[in-house]
Every structure is written in C-alpha cells, then in structure tokens.
Tab-separated table of C-alpha atoms and ligand atoms in Angstrom:
chain	number	residue	atom	x	y	z
A	1	MET	CA	-1.662	-12.312	-33.754
A	2	SER	CA	1.421	-11.809	-32.159
A	3	GLY	CA	2.570	-8.422	-31.251
A	4	LEU	CA	-0.888	-7.066	-31.387
A	5	THR	CA	-2.967	-5.570	-28.478
A	6	ALA	CA	-6.792	-5.107	-28.566
A	7	TYR	CA	-8.390	-1.870	-26.673
A	8	LEU	CA	-11.998	-1.897	-25.706
A	9	ALA	CA	-13.336	1.796	-25.928
A	10	ALA	CA	-15.498	3.003	-23.282
A	11	GLU	CA	-18.901	3.322	-24.905
A	12	GLY	CA	-19.256	6.344	-26.694
A	13	PHE	CA	-15.680	7.291	-26.665
A	14	GLU	CA	-14.224	5.208	-29.634
A	15	ALA	CA	-13.004	8.304	-31.557
A	16	ASP	CA	-11.034	9.592	-28.066
A	17	LEU	CA	-9.200	5.725	-28.140
A	18	ARG	CA	-8.755	6.086	-31.917
A	19	ALA	CA	-6.632	9.907	-31.306
A	20	GLU	CA	-5.052	8.281	-28.544
A	21	LEU	CA	-3.639	5.016	-30.226
A	22	GLY	CA	-2.879	6.524	-33.568
A	23	SER	CA	-2.787	4.002	-36.531
A	24	LEU	CA	-4.854	0.815	-35.700
A	25	ALA	CA	-4.424	-2.660	-37.254
A	26	GLY	CA	-8.246	-3.323	-36.946
A	27	GLU	CA	-11.604	-2.234	-35.639
A	28	TYR	CA	-14.499	-4.369	-34.777
A	29	GLY	CA	-17.157	-2.524	-33.133
A	30	ARG	CA	-15.621	-0.783	-30.030
A	31	LEU	CA	-12.667	-3.050	-30.042
A	32	LEU	CA	-9.447	-1.249	-31.408
A	33	LEU	CA	-6.330	-3.474	-32.807
A	34	ALA	CA	-2.931	-1.732	-32.704
A	35	ASP	CA	0.223	-3.054	-33.188
A	36	GLY	CA	2.861	-3.525	-30.446
A	37	PRO	CA	2.722	-4.676	-26.819
A	38	PHE	CA	0.160	-2.828	-24.041
A	39	ARG	CA	0.376	0.735	-23.908
A	40	PRO	CA	-1.764	2.705	-21.448
A	41	ALA	CA	-4.434	4.024	-22.966
A	42	ALA	CA	-7.065	6.110	-20.803
A	43	TRP	CA	-10.130	5.747	-23.051
A	44	ALA	CA	-9.915	1.977	-22.973
A	45	GLN	CA	-12.326	0.500	-20.724
A	46	ASN	CA	-10.451	-2.929	-21.049
A	47	VAL	CA	-7.292	-3.979	-22.928
A	48	TRP	CA	-6.887	-7.458	-24.296
A	49	LEU	CA	-3.408	-8.662	-23.750
A	50	ASP	CA	-1.848	-10.936	-26.610
A	51	PRO	CA	-4.786	-11.952	-28.301
A	52	VAL	CA	-5.043	-14.876	-30.592
A	53	ARG	CA	-7.189	-15.348	-33.536
A	54	LEU	CA	-8.867	-18.819	-33.353
A	55	GLU	CA	-10.239	-20.302	-36.512
A	56	VAL	CA	-12.964	-22.839	-35.445
A	57	ALA	CA	-15.513	-24.842	-37.540
A	58	SER	CA	-18.124	-24.766	-34.885
A	59	ILE	CA	-19.269	-23.703	-31.636
A	60	GLY	CA	-18.010	-26.837	-29.637
A	61	GLU	CA	-14.992	-26.571	-30.994
A	62	ALA	CA	-14.449	-22.686	-30.129
A	63	ALA	CA	-15.879	-23.711	-26.383
A	64	ARG	CA	-13.159	-26.337	-26.333
A	65	ALA	CA	-10.375	-23.865	-27.599
A	66	LEU	CA	-11.294	-21.281	-25.104
A	67	LYS	CA	-11.423	-24.003	-22.236
A	68	ALA	CA	-8.345	-24.967	-23.037
A	69	MET	CA	-6.805	-21.730	-22.392
A	70	GLN	CA	-8.473	-21.022	-19.074
A	71	ARG	CA	-11.856	-21.042	-17.267
A	72	ASN	CA	-13.188	-17.692	-17.354
A	73	TRP	CA	-14.154	-16.001	-20.189
A	74	TRP	CA	-16.525	-12.854	-21.101
A	75	PRO	CA	-17.804	-11.989	-24.635
A	76	TYR	CA	-17.630	-8.612	-26.231
A	77	GLN	CA	-20.505	-8.842	-28.772
A	78	PHE	CA	-20.689	-6.230	-31.519
A	79	HIS	CA	-22.292	-8.480	-33.883
A	80	LEU	CA	-23.358	-12.323	-34.104
A	81	HIS	CA	-25.481	-11.954	-30.908
A	82	ARG	CA	-27.080	-15.540	-31.102
A	83	ARG	CA	-23.720	-17.042	-31.933
A	84	THR	CA	-22.102	-15.379	-28.924
A	85	ALA	CA	-24.759	-16.375	-26.556
A	86	LEU	CA	-24.377	-20.156	-28.015
A	87	LEU	CA	-20.993	-20.207	-27.116
A	88	VAL	CA	-21.344	-18.620	-23.662
A	89	ASP	CA	-23.705	-21.299	-22.868
A	90	LYS	CA	-20.657	-24.026	-23.767
A	91	LEU	CA	-18.726	-22.117	-21.137
A	92	PRO	CA	-18.275	-22.495	-17.489
A	93	LYS	CA	-20.364	-19.770	-15.731
A	94	VAL	CA	-18.800	-16.440	-14.792
A	95	SER	CA	-20.428	-14.905	-11.778
A	96	ALA	CA	-20.125	-11.159	-12.350
A	97	ARG	CA	-22.038	-10.072	-9.051
A	98	PRO	CA	-22.176	-6.533	-8.464
A	99	LEU	CA	-19.877	-5.688	-5.676
A	100	VAL	CA	-20.572	-4.517	-2.132
A	101	PHE	CA	-18.257	-1.474	-1.601
A	102	GLY	CA	-15.236	-2.376	0.257
A	103	GLN	CA	-14.928	-5.752	-0.987
A	104	PRO	CA	-11.788	-6.101	-3.109
A	105	ALA	CA	-12.124	-6.187	-6.866
A	106	PRO	CA	-12.090	-9.609	-8.563
A	107	THR	CA	-8.760	-11.560	-8.681
A	108	ALA	CA	-9.868	-14.714	-10.705
A	109	PRO	CA	-8.443	-14.026	-14.109
A	110	LEU	CA	-10.908	-12.896	-16.721
A	111	GLY	CA	-10.379	-13.478	-20.422
A	112	SER	CA	-12.200	-11.841	-23.258
A	113	PHE	CA	-13.255	-12.998	-26.547
A	114	ALA	CA	-15.160	-11.738	-29.599
A	115	TRP	CA	-16.412	-13.503	-32.870
A	116	LEU	CA	-14.657	-11.182	-35.317
A	117	ASP	CA	-16.897	-13.465	-38.016
A	118	GLU	CA	-18.732	-16.889	-37.870
A	119	HIS	CA	-15.624	-18.864	-37.782
A	120	THR	CA	-13.143	-16.629	-36.498
A	121	LEU	CA	-12.552	-15.862	-32.575
A	122	LEU	CA	-10.502	-13.213	-31.097
A	123	ALA	CA	-9.543	-14.387	-27.618
A	124	ALA	CA	-7.504	-12.874	-24.956
A	125	PRO	CA	-6.855	-15.152	-21.665
A	126	THR	CA	-5.435	-11.822	-19.969
A	127	CYS	CA	-7.139	-8.359	-19.696
A	128	SER	CA	-5.977	-4.992	-17.756
A	129	SER	CA	-9.504	-5.227	-16.188
A	130	PRO	CA	-10.774	-7.280	-13.455
A	131	PHE	CA	-14.445	-6.354	-14.462
A	132	PRO	CA	-16.219	-8.047	-17.441
A	133	ASN	CA	-15.497	-5.621	-20.395
A	134	GLY	CA	-13.996	-3.196	-17.525
A	135	GLU	CA	-17.575	-2.530	-16.395
A	136	ALA	CA	-17.380	-2.245	-12.636
A	137	ALA	CA	-20.833	-2.672	-11.021
A	138	PHE	CA	-21.511	-1.868	-7.499
A	139	VAL	CA	-24.751	-2.668	-5.232
A	140	GLU	CA	-26.357	0.864	-5.212
A	141	ASP	CA	-27.159	2.919	-2.172
A	142	ARG	CA	-30.100	4.716	-3.331
A	143	GLU	CA	-30.724	6.465	0.044
A	144	ALA	CA	-27.778	7.941	1.795
A	145	PRO	CA	-25.650	9.547	-1.151
A	146	PRO	CA	-27.094	12.842	-2.262
A	147	ASN	CA	-26.483	12.043	-6.070
A	148	ARG	CA	-24.712	8.926	-8.042
A	149	ALA	CA	-21.355	10.731	-8.200
A	150	TYR	CA	-20.245	8.311	-5.411
A	151	LEU	CA	-20.183	5.504	-7.436
A	152	LYS	CA	-16.976	6.743	-9.431
A	153	LEU	CA	-15.358	7.457	-6.344
A	154	TRP	CA	-16.113	3.619	-5.300
A	155	GLU	CA	-14.979	2.421	-8.458
A	156	ALA	CA	-11.527	4.484	-8.037
A	157	LEU	CA	-11.080	3.513	-4.441
A	158	THR	CA	-11.961	-0.295	-5.540
A	159	LEU	CA	-9.345	-0.375	-8.425
A	160	ALA	CA	-7.042	1.651	-6.254
A	161	GLY	CA	-7.145	-1.328	-3.833
A	162	ARG	CA	-6.761	1.078	-0.923
A	163	MET	CA	-9.117	2.837	1.312
A	164	PRO	CA	-8.887	6.088	3.591
A	165	GLU	CA	-8.711	5.175	7.193
A	166	PRO	CA	-9.772	6.206	10.743
A	167	GLY	CA	-7.041	8.983	11.682
A	168	GLN	CA	-6.374	10.025	8.221
A	169	THR	CA	-7.459	13.281	6.338
A	170	CYS	CA	-9.154	13.653	3.175
A	171	LEU	CA	-9.786	16.881	1.255
A	172	ASP	CA	-12.947	16.872	-1.009
A	173	LEU	CA	-12.717	19.492	-3.685
A	174	GLY	CA	-15.830	20.503	-5.519
A	175	ALA	CA	-17.592	18.309	-2.974
A	176	SER	CA	-21.226	19.477	-3.162
A	177	PRO	CA	-23.694	17.978	-3.036
A	178	GLY	CA	-21.671	15.575	-1.166
A	179	GLY	CA	-21.666	12.111	-2.668
A	180	TRP	CA	-17.752	11.796	-2.638
A	181	THR	CA	-17.709	13.480	0.936
A	182	TRP	CA	-20.269	10.795	2.090
A	183	VAL	CA	-18.029	7.994	0.812
A	184	LEU	CA	-15.019	9.331	2.423
A	185	ALA	CA	-16.585	10.072	5.582
A	186	GLY	CA	-18.118	6.261	5.600
A	187	THR	CA	-14.393	5.256	5.858
A	188	GLY	CA	-13.936	6.742	9.288
A	189	ALA	CA	-11.527	9.252	8.029
A	190	ARG	CA	-11.771	13.061	8.664
A	191	VAL	CA	-13.129	14.815	5.504
A	192	ILE	CA	-12.578	18.807	4.794
A	193	SER	CA	-15.121	19.611	1.952
A	194	VAL	CA	-14.634	22.661	-0.027
A	195	ASP	CA	-17.176	23.985	-2.544
A	196	LYS	CA	-18.440	27.400	-3.889
A	197	ALA	CA	-21.959	25.728	-3.065
A	198	PRO	CA	-23.066	24.209	0.090
A	199	LEU	CA	-23.216	20.569	0.895
A	200	ALA	CA	-26.630	18.527	1.396
A	201	PRO	CA	-27.416	19.156	5.095
A	202	ALA	CA	-27.364	15.601	5.793
A	203	ILE	CA	-23.716	15.363	4.631
A	204	ALA	CA	-22.903	18.448	6.136
A	205	ALA	CA	-24.130	17.241	9.412
A	206	LEU	CA	-21.722	14.092	9.300
A	207	PRO	CA	-19.463	14.185	12.714
A	208	ASN	CA	-16.267	13.909	10.772
A	209	VAL	CA	-17.013	16.445	7.867
A	210	GLU	CA	-15.710	19.843	7.921
A	211	CYS	CA	-17.273	22.138	5.173
A	212	ARG	CA	-15.283	25.400	3.882
A	213	GLN	CA	-17.487	27.278	1.442
A	214	GLY	CA	-15.217	28.839	-1.275
A	215	SER	CA	-13.279	28.298	-4.023
A	216	ALA	CA	-10.943	24.983	-4.430
A	217	PHE	CA	-8.676	27.254	-6.617
A	218	GLY	CA	-8.006	30.073	-3.630
A	219	LEU	CA	-6.784	27.247	-0.939
A	220	GLU	CA	-2.883	27.327	-0.336
A	221	PRO	CA	-1.909	24.116	0.696
A	222	ALA	CA	0.115	25.358	3.940
A	223	GLU	CA	-3.154	26.687	4.888
A	224	ILE	CA	-4.939	23.146	5.103
A	225	GLY	CA	-1.890	21.064	6.225
A	226	PRO	CA	-1.089	17.565	5.355
A	227	VAL	CA	-3.561	15.690	3.643
A	228	ASP	CA	-3.594	11.596	2.829
A	229	TRP	CA	-6.109	11.868	0.089
A	230	LEU	CA	-6.750	14.752	-2.208
A	231	CYS	CA	-9.714	14.199	-4.028
A	232	SER	CA	-10.999	16.661	-6.645
A	233	ASP	CA	-14.595	16.551	-8.814
A	234	VAL	CA	-14.412	20.365	-9.396
A	235	ILE	CA	-15.852	21.341	-12.911
A	236	CYS	CA	-12.997	23.192	-14.231
A	237	TYR	CA	-10.746	22.925	-17.318
A	238	PRO	CA	-8.376	20.090	-17.248
A	239	GLU	CA	-5.266	22.667	-17.707
A	240	ARG	CA	-6.700	24.542	-14.359
A	241	LEU	CA	-6.896	21.335	-12.303
A	242	TRP	CA	-3.358	20.483	-13.635
A	243	ARG	CA	-1.939	23.836	-11.949
A	244	LEU	CA	-3.853	22.904	-8.663
A	245	VAL	CA	-2.394	19.395	-8.824
A	246	GLU	CA	1.128	20.655	-9.595
A	247	ARG	CA	0.751	23.069	-6.504
A	248	TRP	CA	-0.217	20.352	-4.361
A	249	ARG	CA	2.323	18.095	-5.556
A	250	GLN	CA	5.189	20.762	-5.148
A	251	SER	CA	3.696	21.503	-1.949
A	252	GLY	CA	4.532	17.943	-0.792
A	253	LEU	CA	1.298	18.016	1.589
A	254	ALA	CA	-0.640	15.571	-0.083
A	255	ARG	CA	-0.154	11.802	-0.333
A	256	ASN	CA	-2.888	10.255	-2.463
A	257	PHE	CA	-4.572	11.771	-5.325
A	258	ILE	CA	-8.110	10.889	-7.039
A	259	CYS	CA	-9.173	13.540	-9.554
A	260	THR	CA	-11.514	14.030	-12.303
A	261	LEU	CA	-10.756	15.539	-15.388
A	262	LYS	CA	-13.810	16.997	-16.925
A	263	PHE	CA	-14.036	17.801	-20.649
A	264	GLN	CA	-16.164	20.203	-22.205
A	265	GLY	CA	-16.597	19.933	-25.947
A	266	ASP	CA	-13.562	18.437	-27.628
A	267	THR	CA	-11.180	16.426	-25.230
A	268	ASP	CA	-7.980	18.153	-24.331
A	269	HIS	CA	-5.795	15.230	-24.902
A	270	ALA	CA	-2.566	17.334	-24.450
A	271	THR	CA	-3.506	18.091	-20.901
A	272	ALA	CA	-4.604	14.312	-20.515
A	273	ARG	CA	-1.376	13.236	-21.578
A	274	LEU	CA	0.562	15.804	-18.950
A	275	PHE	CA	-1.420	13.714	-16.137
A	276	ALA	CA	-0.401	10.439	-17.706
A	277	SER	CA	2.985	11.373	-17.774
A	278	VAL	CA	3.115	11.656	-14.023
A	279	PRO	CA	5.245	8.646	-12.911
A	280	GLY	CA	3.474	6.181	-11.080
A	281	SER	CA	0.156	7.729	-11.538
A	282	ARG	CA	-2.701	6.174	-13.756
A	283	LEU	CA	-5.256	8.036	-15.982
A	284	LEU	CA	-8.359	5.830	-16.867
A	285	HIS	CA	-12.135	6.106	-18.083
A	286	LEU	CA	-14.033	4.416	-15.100
A	287	ALA	CA	-17.037	2.717	-16.158
A	288	HIS	CA	-18.835	5.455	-13.949
A	289	ASN	CA	-17.148	8.373	-15.704
A	290	LYS	CA	-19.009	10.403	-18.405
A	291	HIS	CA	-16.908	12.570	-20.722
A	292	GLU	CA	-14.289	12.441	-18.024
A	293	LEU	CA	-11.051	10.744	-16.979
A	294	THR	CA	-10.069	9.692	-13.341
A	295	TRP	CA	-6.307	10.481	-12.705
A	296	MET	CA	-4.796	8.564	-9.514
A	297	LEU	CA	-1.511	8.769	-7.881
A	298	LEU	CA	-1.204	6.738	-5.038
A	299	GLY	CA	1.632	7.674	-2.476
B	1	LIG	C1	-19.636	17.374	-10.266
B	1	LIG	S1	-20.052	18.238	-9.156
B	1	LIG	C2	-19.213	17.554	-7.814
B	1	LIG	C3	-20.061	16.532	-7.149
B	1	LIG	C4	-19.487	15.667	-6.079
B	1	LIG	N1	-18.149	15.260	-6.191
B	1	LIG	C5	-20.312	14.864	-5.331
B	1	LIG	O1	-20.028	13.445	-4.971
B	1	LIG	O2	-21.380	15.083	-4.891
B	1	LIG	C6	-18.874	19.497	-9.231
B	1	LIG	C7	-18.843	20.729	-8.375
B	1	LIG	O3	-17.753	21.503	-8.444
B	1	LIG	C8	-18.093	22.847	-8.062
B	1	LIG	N2	-16.815	24.085	-8.342
B	1	LIG	C9	-16.957	24.618	-9.643
B	1	LIG	N3	-16.139	25.558	-9.374
B	1	LIG	C10	-15.598	25.404	-8.115
B	1	LIG	C11	-14.389	26.141	-7.674
B	1	LIG	N4	-13.790	26.981	-8.214
B	1	LIG	N5	-14.260	25.798	-5.998
B	1	LIG	C12	-15.072	24.840	-5.451
B	1	LIG	N6	-15.757	24.139	-6.226
B	1	LIG	C13	-16.144	24.149	-7.299
B	1	LIG	C14	-19.443	22.984	-8.323
B	1	LIG	O4	-20.006	24.081	-7.410
B	1	LIG	C15	-19.872	21.349	-8.101
B	1	LIG	O5	-20.416	21.272	-7.041
C-alpha cells in the first residue's frame, strides 16, 4: 500500500475529514485512505503513516506479522469485533492508563491496525498521535474545576509538551466559568481572565487570577501588555477569532497561542484553512473537542 496514508476521523466528523482530504482511495468506518504522504488534516484524530496491507491465513499469523514489525499495537475496529479481540489477546499488552495532568504524553511508538476483512489487515507501525486512536484520556478532577472544558486545555498543553510557568502571564479570553483559568492558575502563572460573564467565585478568588468583565474583542493588546500565553475559548464565529488573533500576532505581544475555533451549523473550512496556514502552527481536533478545532502556535 505504498504511497497511501490512513486518516482516522474524529467520531462524528467523518464528513468534515472527507471535505478536507478530497478524493479518497478507500473508506473503512471512520478510517479514510488517501493517496500520497502525510498531510496535516485537522479532523483526523490520528493519522496512520505508511500503512501496509497484510494478507493472513489465521489470527496467529496476523499476531506474528504485527509483532515482527514492533511491540505496541492498538486496534481500530469498525466490524469483526470478536476477531479483533482475539488478535489483541495474542499481542503484548499495551497500557493505556489515563494520564495524570502534568505527565508527558507517552513516547513509546504505538502502531494501529484494523481488519479490513477476515483475512486482510491494515497496519501502520507509526501514527501521528501518541494516544490510542488519538483519544487522550486523563484522570479527571470532579471537584475543583467548574466545568469539563478544562480537559481541552489539559489535552492541548500535553500535546504542546510545554506549560505556563510561575512568573509568566496568561490571558484567558472567554474564561467563564473558569475551567481554563483554573488550569492556568494551577501552573503558578499569573492569569488575566476576560469574559462578559463572571467567573465562578472559587476561581475568581484564586490569588494569581485577575478578572476583567467585558468583551475580548474590545481589548487592545497594548492595554494588556506582553503575555506568554494567549488562550481563547470565546464563543464566536471563527472569522472573528481570526481577526482577534491577527491583531495579537501583529502586536508581537503574545508568545504562545491556544485557541478554540467553534463552529455553528456548517463547518467554516475556509477560515480553518487560514488558521492552518500560519507557519509553525497546528490545527487539530482534540479528543475533548466537540464541533470545534484547537489552534496552537508555540513561540
Ligand atoms: C465555552 S465558554 C468558555 C469556557 C471556559 N473556557 C471554561 O473553561 O470555563 C465560552 C465563553 O465565551 C464567552 N464569550 C462570548 N462572547 C464573548 C466576548 N465577546 N468576550 C468575552 N467572552 C465572550 C461566554 O460568556 C462564555 O463564557
């Protein structure tokens, strides 16, 4: 299967991935095959690099073929569930324990395979995501954060491999009720939180959090000054977020960006492409994103 790449769509976003990839060479459940080498594809939760097609007579032969390629494998199953389970049983156990936030993303290579039919496997020893099928899982905190939005920022920072630090400044736009502010404040950095709505009282009371009630779009970068992290989870059209990000980039006052593009109704692929075209940036669908994409630019 040389010259092919397999893209695993985020669940429910197969149509968006199809729109992004254009013509396909095959489709198996959420796994879309396209000709050519790896291309960044925001709606793919995992990308299988250089997948190979293996014709095997038995499950034992399939296990031997996979183990000959490398140790760690994770299945994607869209059918043949029993056959998948039998093969997994014959492979070395792969621990997929949820991460405690702050731990680095796994570094061991994790391959992916799927049964295309009873005797054909598609297998890729190298994938773009360090997580099984691209699904980052964390040991959750069900007490302190006011909502579950904090999981998006945990995932983004883990993938970034970099955290805010004490002495740094974070600007959190669209901060209410305060999940992201809680994450940022927990790093020891100073946080300026901006929203039209108030923060949850326990978050607003954190000693390193400064609240500004008002619109994120009315802020002039010069009025805030230099920030190490500009985070935005504001509900707005992606085009409006683009203009805000452009203003901050042109000001030179923000070093790292983590922003959520939120789509209402149809996906705005044109604006998503604008974000993706910023050199050095990444646009991706996190496991914790809904009809959203996360854009990161690390300075
Ligand atoms: C998804 S919520 C953010 C959740 C937040 N990141 C958290 O972790 O708790 C989106 C927020 O955008 C805010 N928002 C909408 N328009 C805004 C604007 N013009 N300026 C600032 N915030 C805005 C809403 O008030 C809402 O609190």
